[in-house]
Short mmCIF file of C-alpha atoms and ligand atoms in Angstrom, two decimals:
data_model
loop_
_atom_site.label_atom_id
_atom_site.label_comp_id
_atom_site.label_asym_id
_atom_site.label_seq_id
_atom_site.Cartn_x
_atom_site.Cartn_y
_atom_site.Cartn_z
CA UNK X 1 0.00 0.00 0.00
CA UNK X 2 1.36 3.41 -0.94
CA UNK X 3 2.19 6.04 1.61
CA UNK X 4 2.83 9.75 1.29
CA UNK X 5 5.78 11.57 2.87
CA UNK X 6 5.47 15.25 3.78
CA UNK X 7 8.31 17.34 5.14
CA UNK X 8 6.83 20.39 6.84
CA UNK X 9 7.84 23.99 7.26
CA UNK X 10 7.73 25.27 3.68
CA UNK X 11 5.34 28.16 2.94
CA UNK X 12 3.25 27.70 -0.22
CA UNK X 13 2.88 29.93 -3.23
CA UNK X 14 1.12 29.47 -6.56
CA UNK X 15 -2.08 28.08 -8.07
CA UNK X 16 -3.95 24.83 -7.45
CA UNK X 17 -6.57 23.74 -10.04
CA UNK X 18 -9.75 22.41 -8.37
CA UNK X 19 -11.32 19.38 -10.04
CA UNK X 20 -14.93 18.47 -10.72
CA UNK X 21 -16.86 17.30 -7.66
CA UNK X 22 -16.52 13.63 -6.71
CA UNK X 23 -19.87 13.70 -4.91
CA UNK X 24 -21.62 15.30 -7.89
CA UNK X 25 -20.05 12.87 -10.39
CA UNK X 26 -21.03 9.83 -8.29
CA UNK X 27 -24.68 10.91 -8.53
CA UNK X 28 -24.50 12.05 -12.17
CA UNK X 29 -23.08 8.76 -13.46
CA UNK X 30 -26.03 6.56 -12.32
CA UNK X 31 -28.35 9.05 -14.10
CA UNK X 32 -27.26 7.40 -17.35
CA UNK X 33 -29.41 4.41 -16.33
CA UNK X 34 -32.52 6.59 -16.65
CA UNK X 35 -32.21 6.92 -20.42
CA UNK X 36 -31.31 4.69 -23.38
CA UNK X 37 -29.52 7.64 -25.00
CA UNK X 38 -25.89 8.66 -24.33
CA UNK X 39 -24.96 10.83 -21.35
CA UNK X 40 -21.54 12.52 -21.42
CA UNK X 41 -19.93 14.19 -18.40
CA UNK X 42 -17.10 16.71 -18.80
CA UNK X 43 -14.83 18.17 -16.07
CA UNK X 44 -14.96 14.76 -14.35
CA UNK X 45 -12.41 14.16 -11.56
CA UNK X 46 -9.77 11.41 -11.99
CA UNK X 47 -10.43 9.35 -8.84
CA UNK X 48 -10.60 5.70 -7.85
CA UNK X 49 -14.23 6.15 -6.72
CA UNK X 50 -15.13 7.18 -10.27
CA UNK X 51 -13.47 4.02 -11.60
CA UNK X 52 -15.48 1.98 -9.06
CA UNK X 53 -18.72 3.57 -10.25
CA UNK X 54 -17.74 2.91 -13.88
CA UNK X 55 -17.16 -0.76 -13.06
CA UNK X 56 -20.53 -0.99 -11.34
CA UNK X 57 -22.38 0.60 -14.28
CA UNK X 58 -20.57 -1.69 -16.73
CA UNK X 59 -21.61 -4.69 -14.61
CA UNK X 60 -25.22 -3.61 -15.23
CA UNK X 61 -24.64 -3.53 -19.00
CA UNK X 62 -23.95 0.17 -19.45
CA UNK X 63 -21.13 1.27 -21.75
CA UNK X 64 -18.76 3.62 -19.94
CA UNK X 65 -15.72 5.14 -21.67
CA UNK X 66 -13.18 7.37 -20.01
CA UNK X 67 -11.79 9.95 -22.46
CA UNK X 68 -9.24 12.78 -22.30
CA UNK X 69 -7.34 11.15 -19.44
CA UNK X 70 -10.55 10.66 -17.46
CA UNK X 71 -11.84 14.24 -17.66
CA UNK X 72 -14.66 13.10 -19.96
CA UNK X 73 -16.92 10.13 -19.19
CA UNK X 74 -19.06 8.97 -22.11
CA UNK X 75 -21.85 6.60 -21.06
CA UNK X 76 -24.70 4.77 -22.73
CA UNK X 77 -27.26 2.49 -21.12
CA UNK X 78 -28.91 1.46 -24.34
CA UNK X 79 -28.98 -2.20 -23.38
CA UNK X 80 -28.91 -2.98 -19.69
CA UNK X 81 -28.52 -6.62 -18.71
CA UNK X 82 -28.48 -6.51 -14.95
CA UNK X 83 -30.26 -5.03 -11.98
CA UNK X 84 -27.90 -6.04 -9.18
CA UNK X 85 -25.25 -4.03 -7.28
CA UNK X 86 -23.12 -6.61 -5.51
CA UNK X 87 -21.92 -6.37 -1.90
CA UNK X 88 -18.23 -6.41 -2.85
CA UNK X 89 -18.67 -3.17 -4.82
CA UNK X 90 -21.19 -1.46 -2.53
CA UNK X 91 -19.20 -2.15 0.65
CA UNK X 92 -16.21 -0.36 -0.90
CA UNK X 93 -18.21 2.63 -1.98
CA UNK X 94 -21.52 3.57 -0.37
CA UNK X 95 -22.40 5.82 -3.31
CA UNK X 96 -23.07 2.60 -5.26
CA UNK X 97 -26.49 2.79 -3.59
CA UNK X 98 -27.29 5.58 -6.04
CA UNK X 99 -28.08 2.99 -8.73
CA UNK X 100 -31.11 1.87 -6.67
CA UNK X 101 -33.46 4.62 -7.82
CA UNK X 102 -32.42 4.74 -11.49
CA UNK X 103 -32.63 0.93 -11.88
CA UNK X 104 -36.07 0.93 -10.28
CA UNK X 105 -37.24 3.76 -12.55
CA UNK X 106 -35.83 2.22 -15.73
CA UNK X 107 -36.34 -1.54 -15.17
CA UNK X 108 -39.02 -1.63 -12.46
CA UNK X 109 -36.69 -3.63 -10.23
CA UNK X 110 -33.31 -3.47 -8.49
CA UNK X 111 -31.25 -5.59 -6.13
CA UNK X 112 -28.73 -3.48 -4.23
CA UNK X 113 -26.56 -4.63 -1.35
CA UNK X 114 -26.86 -2.74 1.89
CA UNK X 115 -23.57 -0.84 2.12
CA UNK X 116 -22.77 -2.07 5.61
CA UNK X 117 -21.08 0.23 8.07
CA UNK X 118 -17.98 2.21 7.24
CA UNK X 119 -15.31 3.94 9.29
CA UNK X 120 -17.39 7.06 9.92
CA UNK X 121 -20.70 5.47 10.85
CA UNK X 122 -23.47 2.90 10.42
CA UNK X 123 -24.89 4.73 7.40
CA UNK X 124 -28.26 2.94 7.11
CA UNK X 125 -30.63 3.23 4.14
CA UNK X 126 -33.97 3.73 5.92
CA UNK X 127 -34.56 7.22 4.51
CA UNK X 128 -33.98 5.95 0.94
CA UNK X 129 -36.38 3.03 1.55
CA UNK X 130 -39.16 5.19 3.02
CA UNK X 131 -38.85 7.73 0.20
CA UNK X 132 -38.95 5.22 -2.66
CA UNK X 133 -41.78 3.30 -0.98
CA UNK X 134 -43.82 6.53 -0.96
CA UNK X 135 -43.43 6.56 -4.78
CA UNK X 136 -44.74 3.01 -5.27
CA UNK X 137 -41.67 0.86 -4.69
CA UNK X 138 -41.96 -2.41 -2.75
CA UNK X 139 -38.62 -2.92 -0.99
CA UNK X 140 -37.64 -5.84 1.23
CA UNK X 141 -34.35 -6.73 2.87
CA UNK X 142 -33.15 -10.27 2.13
CA UNK X 143 -29.65 -11.71 2.76
CA UNK X 144 -28.14 -8.24 3.13
CA UNK X 145 -29.65 -7.01 -0.13
CA UNK X 146 -32.46 -4.55 -0.77
CA UNK X 147 -34.86 -6.20 -3.24
CA UNK X 148 -36.87 -3.41 -4.83
CA UNK X 149 -39.66 -3.74 -7.36
CA UNK X 150 -42.71 -1.86 -8.45
CA UNK X 151 -45.61 -3.99 -9.63
CA UNK X 152 -48.03 -1.07 -9.96
CA UNK X 153 -45.49 1.29 -11.53
CA UNK X 154 -43.94 4.34 -9.88
CA UNK X 155 -46.36 7.12 -9.03
CA UNK X 156 -45.57 10.67 -7.98
CA UNK X 157 -46.32 11.57 -4.37
CA UNK X 158 -45.25 13.55 -1.30
CA UNK X 159 -41.94 12.48 0.22
CA UNK X 160 -41.03 14.01 3.57
CA UNK X 161 -37.42 13.07 4.46
CA UNK X 162 -36.95 12.68 8.23
CA UNK X 163 -33.39 13.97 7.69
CA UNK X 164 -32.05 15.91 4.69
CA UNK X 165 -30.04 12.95 3.43
CA UNK X 166 -27.98 13.76 0.31
CA UNK X 167 -28.15 10.25 -1.15
CA UNK X 168 -31.83 9.76 -0.36
CA UNK X 169 -32.62 13.09 -2.03
CA UNK X 170 -30.65 12.02 -5.11
CA UNK X 171 -32.28 8.58 -5.36
CA UNK X 172 -35.75 10.11 -4.91
CA UNK X 173 -35.07 12.89 -7.42
CA UNK X 174 -33.98 10.40 -10.08
CA UNK X 175 -36.99 8.11 -9.51
CA UNK X 176 -39.42 11.03 -9.55
CA UNK X 177 -38.30 12.18 -13.01
CA UNK X 178 -39.93 9.06 -14.52
CA UNK X 179 -42.75 8.48 -12.00
CA UNK X 180 -46.32 9.14 -13.17
CA UNK X 181 -47.53 12.52 -11.91
CA UNK X 182 -46.07 15.05 -9.52
CA UNK X 183 -43.61 14.37 -6.69
CA UNK X 184 -42.83 16.84 -3.91
CA UNK X 185 -39.75 16.22 -1.77
CA UNK X 186 -39.91 18.00 1.60
CA UNK X 187 -36.77 18.55 3.70
CA UNK X 188 -34.64 17.78 0.64
CA UNK X 189 -30.85 18.10 0.89
CA UNK X 190 -29.69 21.46 -0.53
CA UNK X 191 -26.06 20.66 -1.40
CA UNK X 192 -24.62 22.06 -4.68
CA UNK X 193 -24.30 18.45 -5.85
CA UNK X 194 -28.11 18.16 -5.72
CA UNK X 195 -28.43 21.31 -7.85
CA UNK X 196 -25.86 19.91 -10.30
CA UNK X 197 -27.78 16.61 -10.60
CA UNK X 198 -31.05 18.49 -11.15
CA UNK X 199 -29.42 20.63 -13.85
CA UNK X 200 -28.18 17.52 -15.65
CA UNK X 201 -31.56 15.76 -15.36
CA UNK X 202 -33.28 18.90 -16.71
CA UNK X 203 -30.93 18.82 -19.73
CA UNK X 204 -32.14 15.22 -20.18
CA UNK X 205 -35.74 16.42 -20.30
CA UNK X 206 -36.77 16.17 -16.66
CA UNK X 207 -39.10 18.79 -15.17
CA UNK X 208 -37.72 19.90 -11.78
CA UNK X 209 -38.40 23.02 -9.72
CA UNK X 210 -36.66 24.05 -6.49
CA UNK X 211 -33.43 22.03 -6.48
CA UNK X 212 -31.16 23.61 -3.86
CA UNK X 213 -34.15 24.45 -1.67
CA UNK X 214 -35.77 22.23 0.99
CA UNK X 215 -38.82 21.65 -1.23
CA UNK X 216 -38.31 20.18 -4.69
CA UNK X 217 -41.22 19.55 -7.11
CA UNK X 218 -40.82 17.11 -9.99
CA UNK X 219 -43.30 16.51 -12.84
CA UNK X 220 -42.74 12.97 -14.11
CA UNK X 221 -42.14 12.49 -17.87
CA UNK X 222 -42.40 9.37 -20.04
CA UNK X 223 -38.70 9.20 -20.92
CA UNK X 224 -35.44 11.10 -20.72
CA UNK X 225 -33.06 11.78 -23.61
CA UNK X 226 -29.28 12.06 -23.74
CA UNK X 227 -27.25 15.11 -22.70
CA UNK X 228 -23.79 16.50 -22.07
CA UNK X 229 -23.08 18.05 -18.68
CA UNK X 230 -20.05 19.61 -17.00
CA UNK X 231 -19.51 18.48 -13.40
CA UNK X 232 -19.66 21.29 -10.84
CA UNK X 233 -16.41 22.28 -9.05
CA UNK X 234 -15.59 20.18 -5.98
CA UNK X 235 -16.31 22.39 -2.95
CA UNK X 236 -14.67 19.89 -0.58
CA UNK X 237 -11.42 19.74 -2.55
CA UNK X 238 -11.65 23.55 -2.74
CA UNK X 239 -12.02 23.92 1.03
CA UNK X 240 -9.24 21.40 1.61
CA UNK X 241 -6.72 23.31 -0.53
CA UNK X 242 -7.84 26.68 0.86
CA UNK X 243 -6.55 25.43 4.21
CA UNK X 244 -3.11 24.49 2.86
CA UNK X 245 -1.66 28.07 2.91
CA UNK X 246 -3.42 28.77 6.21
CA UNK X 247 -1.58 25.85 7.80
CA UNK X 248 1.74 26.10 5.96
CA UNK X 249 1.87 29.86 5.43
CA UNK X 250 2.10 31.69 2.09
CA UNK X 251 -0.57 32.37 -0.50
CA UNK X 252 -2.41 30.01 -2.87
CA UNK X 253 -4.99 30.68 -5.58
CA UNK X 254 -7.52 27.84 -5.96
CA UNK X 255 -8.49 27.90 -9.63
CA UNK X 256 -12.20 27.43 -10.32
CA UNK X 257 -13.12 28.18 -6.72
CA UNK X 258 -16.11 30.42 -6.02
CA UNK X 259 -17.10 31.76 -2.60
CA UNK X 260 -20.71 30.65 -3.14
CA UNK X 261 -19.61 27.00 -2.99
CA UNK X 262 -17.99 27.31 0.44
CA UNK X 263 -19.72 30.24 2.14
CA UNK X 264 -20.17 28.77 5.65
CA UNK X 265 -16.61 27.41 5.58
CA UNK X 266 -15.17 30.71 4.27
CA UNK X 267 -16.99 32.63 7.02
CA UNK X 268 -15.26 30.44 9.61
CA UNK X 269 -11.86 31.01 7.97
CA UNK X 270 -12.48 34.78 7.96
CA UNK X 271 -13.42 34.56 11.66
CA UNK X 272 -10.04 32.85 12.23
CA UNK X 273 -8.35 35.82 10.57
CA UNK X 274 -7.68 34.35 7.13
CA UNK X 275 -7.73 36.62 4.07
CA UNK X 276 -9.83 35.27 1.16
CA UNK X 277 -10.10 37.18 -2.13
CA UNK X 278 -12.36 36.17 -5.01
CA UNK X 279 -10.42 36.65 -8.30
CA UNK X 280 -11.50 36.14 -11.91
CA UNK X 281 -9.72 32.74 -11.85
CA UNK X 282 -10.77 31.50 -8.42
CA UNK X 283 -10.16 32.10 -4.70
CA UNK X 284 -6.89 33.53 -3.37
CA UNK X 285 -6.15 32.57 0.25
CA UNK X 286 -3.38 33.84 2.49
CA UNK X 287 -2.58 33.80 6.17
CA UNK X 288 -1.99 37.49 6.68
CA UNK X 289 1.10 37.09 8.81
CA UNK X 290 -0.83 36.24 11.95
CA UNK X 291 -1.35 32.82 13.49
CA UNK X 292 -5.02 31.95 12.82
CA UNK X 293 -7.40 32.43 15.74
CA UNK X 294 -9.26 29.49 17.29
CA UNK X 295 -12.90 29.17 16.16
CA UNK X 296 -15.78 26.88 17.12
CA UNK X 297 -17.30 24.65 14.40
CA UNK X 298 -20.62 22.80 14.21
CA UNK X 299 -21.19 20.58 11.16
CA UNK X 300 -24.66 20.90 9.63
CA UNK X 301 -26.44 19.97 6.44
CA UNK X 302 -25.88 22.45 3.61
CA UNK X 303 -25.68 25.46 3.72
CA UNK X 304 -24.13 24.90 7.15
CA UNK X 305 -20.49 23.97 7.77
CA UNK X 306 -19.81 20.76 5.75
CA UNK X 307 -18.98 17.59 7.69
CA UNK X 308 -16.57 16.72 4.85
CA UNK X 309 -14.37 19.69 5.85
CA UNK X 310 -14.42 19.04 9.60
CA UNK X 311 -11.24 16.92 9.72
CA UNK X 312 -9.32 19.41 7.57
CA UNK X 313 -10.46 22.34 9.76
CA UNK X 314 -9.36 20.45 12.86
CA UNK X 315 -5.87 20.06 11.37
CA UNK X 316 -5.68 23.84 10.99
CA UNK X 317 -7.04 24.51 14.50
CA UNK X 318 -4.32 22.31 16.07
CA UNK X 319 -1.90 25.23 15.72
CA UNK X 320 -4.41 28.11 15.97
CA UNK X 321 -4.21 30.62 18.80
CA UNK X 322 -6.60 29.50 21.57
CA UNK X 323 -9.11 26.72 22.13
CA UNK X 324 -11.63 25.52 19.51
CA UNK X 325 -14.65 23.26 20.01
CA UNK X 326 -15.78 21.15 17.04
CA UNK X 327 -19.18 19.46 17.13
CA UNK X 328 -19.83 16.71 14.54
CA UNK X 329 -23.60 16.44 14.04
CA UNK X 330 -23.84 14.47 10.78
CA UNK X 331 -21.88 11.26 11.45
CA UNK X 332 -21.52 9.36 14.70
CA UNK X 333 -17.83 8.54 14.41
CA UNK X 334 -15.96 11.13 12.42
CA UNK X 335 -13.06 12.04 14.69
CA UNK X 336 -10.66 9.21 13.81
CA UNK X 337 -8.13 11.76 12.59
CA UNK X 338 -7.94 13.15 16.16
CA UNK X 339 -5.74 10.42 17.72
CA UNK X 340 -3.46 10.57 14.67
CA UNK X 341 -3.11 14.34 15.05
CA UNK X 342 -2.36 13.81 18.76
CA UNK X 343 0.54 11.56 17.68
CA UNK X 344 1.86 14.65 15.89
CA UNK X 345 1.70 16.65 19.13
CA UNK X 346 -1.80 18.12 18.88
CA UNK X 347 -3.80 18.70 22.07
CA UNK X 348 -7.27 17.28 21.35
CA UNK X 349 -9.89 15.81 23.66
CA UNK X 350 -12.84 13.93 22.15
CA UNK X 351 -16.06 13.34 24.09
CA UNK X 352 -18.76 11.74 21.94
CA UNK X 353 -19.57 14.11 19.09
CA UNK X 354 -17.48 16.97 20.43
CA UNK X 355 -13.74 17.58 20.08
CA UNK X 356 -11.88 20.29 22.03
CA UNK X 357 -8.67 21.45 20.36
CA UNK X 358 -6.15 23.56 22.27
CA UNK X 359 -3.72 25.24 19.89
CA UNK X 360 -0.05 24.30 20.24
CA UNK X 361 2.96 26.12 18.80
CA UNK X 362 4.01 23.44 16.35
CA UNK X 363 3.19 19.88 15.37
CA UNK X 364 5.91 17.30 14.92
CA UNK X 365 6.08 14.92 11.98
CA UNK X 366 5.25 11.26 12.72
CA UNK X 367 4.09 8.08 10.97
CA UNK X 368 0.25 8.26 10.96
CA UNK X 369 -2.58 6.12 9.65
CA UNK X 370 -5.24 7.20 7.19
CA UNK X 371 -8.66 5.82 8.18
CA UNK X 372 -11.13 7.50 5.85
CA UNK X 373 -10.97 9.89 2.96
CA UNK X 374 -11.19 13.23 4.75
CA UNK X 375 -9.20 12.09 7.80
CA UNK X 376 -6.37 11.15 5.42
CA UNK X 377 -6.15 14.58 3.85
CA UNK X 378 -6.26 16.28 7.26
CA UNK X 379 -3.05 14.41 8.12
CA UNK X 380 -1.40 15.59 4.90
CA UNK X 381 -2.40 19.17 5.75
CA UNK X 382 -1.04 18.82 9.29
CA UNK X 383 2.22 17.48 7.84
CA UNK X 384 2.67 20.66 5.79
CA UNK X 385 3.34 22.64 8.97
CA UNK X 386 4.81 19.92 11.19
CA UNK X 387 8.49 19.90 12.09
CA UNK X 388 10.20 17.02 10.30
CA UNK X 389 8.68 14.22 8.27
CA UNK X 390 5.12 12.91 8.37
CA UNK X 391 4.39 9.57 6.73
CA UNK X 392 0.71 8.97 5.98
CA UNK X 393 0.05 5.26 5.43
CA UNK X 394 -2.87 3.60 3.58
CA UNK X 395 -3.29 6.47 1.14
CA UNK X 396 -5.70 4.44 -0.98
CA UNK X 397 -8.29 6.28 1.13
CA UNK X 398 -6.87 9.52 -0.22
CA UNK X 399 -6.90 8.42 -3.84
CA UNK X 400 -10.67 7.95 -3.60
CA UNK X 401 -11.28 11.68 -3.37
CA UNK X 402 -8.18 13.67 -4.28
CA UNK X 403 -6.65 13.53 -7.73
CA UNK X 404 -2.88 14.00 -8.03
CA UNK X 405 -2.64 15.48 -4.53
CA UNK X 406 1.13 15.26 -4.33
CA UNK X 407 1.48 16.99 -7.72
CA UNK X 408 -0.99 19.73 -6.78
CA UNK X 409 0.69 20.50 -3.44
CA UNK X 410 4.19 19.96 -4.82
CA UNK X 411 3.53 22.53 -7.55
CA UNK X 412 2.97 25.24 -4.91
CA UNK X 413 6.15 24.40 -2.99
CA UNK X 414 5.22 21.60 -0.57
CA UNK X 415 7.91 18.97 0.06
CA UNK X 416 5.70 15.93 -0.60
CA UNK X 417 6.23 12.60 -2.32
CA UNK X 418 4.45 9.27 -2.76
CA UNK X 419 6.27 6.11 -1.72
CA UNK X 420 4.99 3.16 -3.70
CA UNK X 421 4.95 -0.08 -1.76
CA UNK X 422 4.10 -3.51 -3.14
C1 EPZ R 501 -23.02 12.14 1.06
O1 EPZ R 501 -23.12 10.86 1.67
C2 EPZ R 501 -21.55 12.31 0.67
N1 EPZ R 501 -21.18 11.24 -0.27
C3 EPZ R 501 -20.68 12.24 1.93
O2 EPZ R 501 -19.33 12.49 1.53
C4 EPZ R 501 -21.12 13.35 2.88
O3 EPZ R 501 -20.36 13.27 4.06
C5 EPZ R 501 -22.61 13.18 3.21
O4 EPZ R 501 -23.38 13.19 1.98
C6 EPZ R 501 -23.13 14.29 4.10
O5 EPZ R 501 -22.93 15.52 3.49
C7 EPZ R 501 -21.57 11.33 -1.56
O6 EPZ R 501 -22.24 12.27 -1.96
C8 EPZ R 501 -21.14 10.23 -2.47
P1 EPZ R 501 -26.35 11.32 3.94
P2 EPZ R 501 -24.58 10.23 1.99
O7 EPZ R 501 -27.33 10.34 3.40
O8 EPZ R 501 -25.54 10.59 0.94
C9 EPZ R 501 -27.72 9.23 7.97
C10 EPZ R 501 -17.03 12.11 1.37
O9 EPZ R 501 -16.15 12.22 2.22
N2 EPZ R 501 -28.64 8.46 7.10
O10 EPZ R 501 -26.63 12.78 3.81
O11 EPZ R 501 -24.39 8.81 2.32
C11 EPZ R 501 -26.27 8.82 7.74
O12 EPZ R 501 -25.97 7.67 8.53
C12 EPZ R 501 -18.36 11.45 1.73
O13 EPZ R 501 -16.97 12.54 0.19
C13 EPZ R 501 -29.57 7.62 7.69
O14 EPZ R 501 -29.66 7.52 8.91
O15 EPZ R 501 -24.92 11.04 3.32
C14 EPZ R 501 -25.51 10.03 8.19
O16 EPZ R 501 -25.35 10.00 9.58
C15 EPZ R 501 -18.35 10.90 3.15
N3 EPZ R 501 -30.42 6.90 6.88
C16 EPZ R 501 -26.43 11.19 7.78
O17 EPZ R 501 -27.73 10.61 7.60
C17 EPZ R 501 -30.35 6.98 5.51
O18 EPZ R 501 -31.18 6.33 4.82
C18 EPZ R 501 -26.00 11.88 6.49
O19 EPZ R 501 -26.06 10.92 5.49
C19 EPZ R 501 -29.39 7.84 4.93
C20 EPZ R 501 -28.55 8.57 5.74
#
């Protein structure tokens, strides 16, 4: 398994290009199942999760071609020959559950493995099941698989999500585009990835009002046609790289970044004393000489502070001036980066869903273990400022969500390299 070595203490300077959003692309790709005409995605990120989704779609009979080094994904689901998402794929990537809705809408049936737990939490599917059932699906759990079918056909209806689940909103949205009649989703997730999916589905002929708000109304249509869609910029990669100059010092311009994608996060950075300037090309971030101030963080559904940036923010707060309290309200176990940061000299106390971080002068490099995608990148960020060498092991977690991370950080002056191990 590869590891990444970071030698800290070098301020950063230059530009980092931000890729298309992993979490948008993982919802956009299953949308190809809704139509027998080609769907092409541009500005796609080059990530292992995208390859996993491609493999899953191909296993269902879809044609998926990766063009221009992976930046373009050309798909066609003209002839599907399967309706099953196997456990060995779904357990590796929970987003595989996003084929449930499209398969049900297109074929009238689907067999999708329950994802099982993952490092950050149990991650059940109850909200997906309740929502699709409200639209005419009959779903039962057998041998660890969700067996979904619709004998009477999918009908529009009112779906009130008990929690604004991103995935459940996406599955429901995709089913509703082909259900008979009108669907209203209440308490829908409002993430930019939902808006991006709705924009793509609209290009395919869907009739959707209110994506990005808590109430989305969808008028079902008989069929969807092909389209070409550019994946929205990845706000989590953006927020991650905005923190790099804050932690390491210097100034970095994140190309393609827009404040609107990261407003709650940017407000917190401004509160910590970080200077953020929106330029024609993106977002310029610099630590204006001062050590950042400690700030408190509570993760919320969008437009609140994103849970996917909590670990990265904690890495920055380890050397901020003062004490910060971080409350994780979305997942039940998303502080696994904390003990690894403590190995680097951070002063962090975790009690349940709350972590208290007391700023220290400097972190010290150490061998640390990546446990999940965002925890991994928080350790890389911490290594940028730590004295000496940090070795992050099991970086396959990292490769799921960050393309070419050592090249992107190396290009702005970080001393970072990948060590390939058999
Ligand atoms: C999406 O996961 C993202 N993944 C996650 O990003 C992100 O952390 C999460 O949304 C929250 O923003 C993709 O988009 C591929 P949820 P998703 O359904 O859809 C509970 C990353 O690092 N829940 O909004 O699975 C669930 O257990 C990943 O890129 C139920 O209880 O998230 C969790 O506690 C990690 N029942 C909370 O809701 C359900 O049926 C949020 O889950 C569904 C969810």
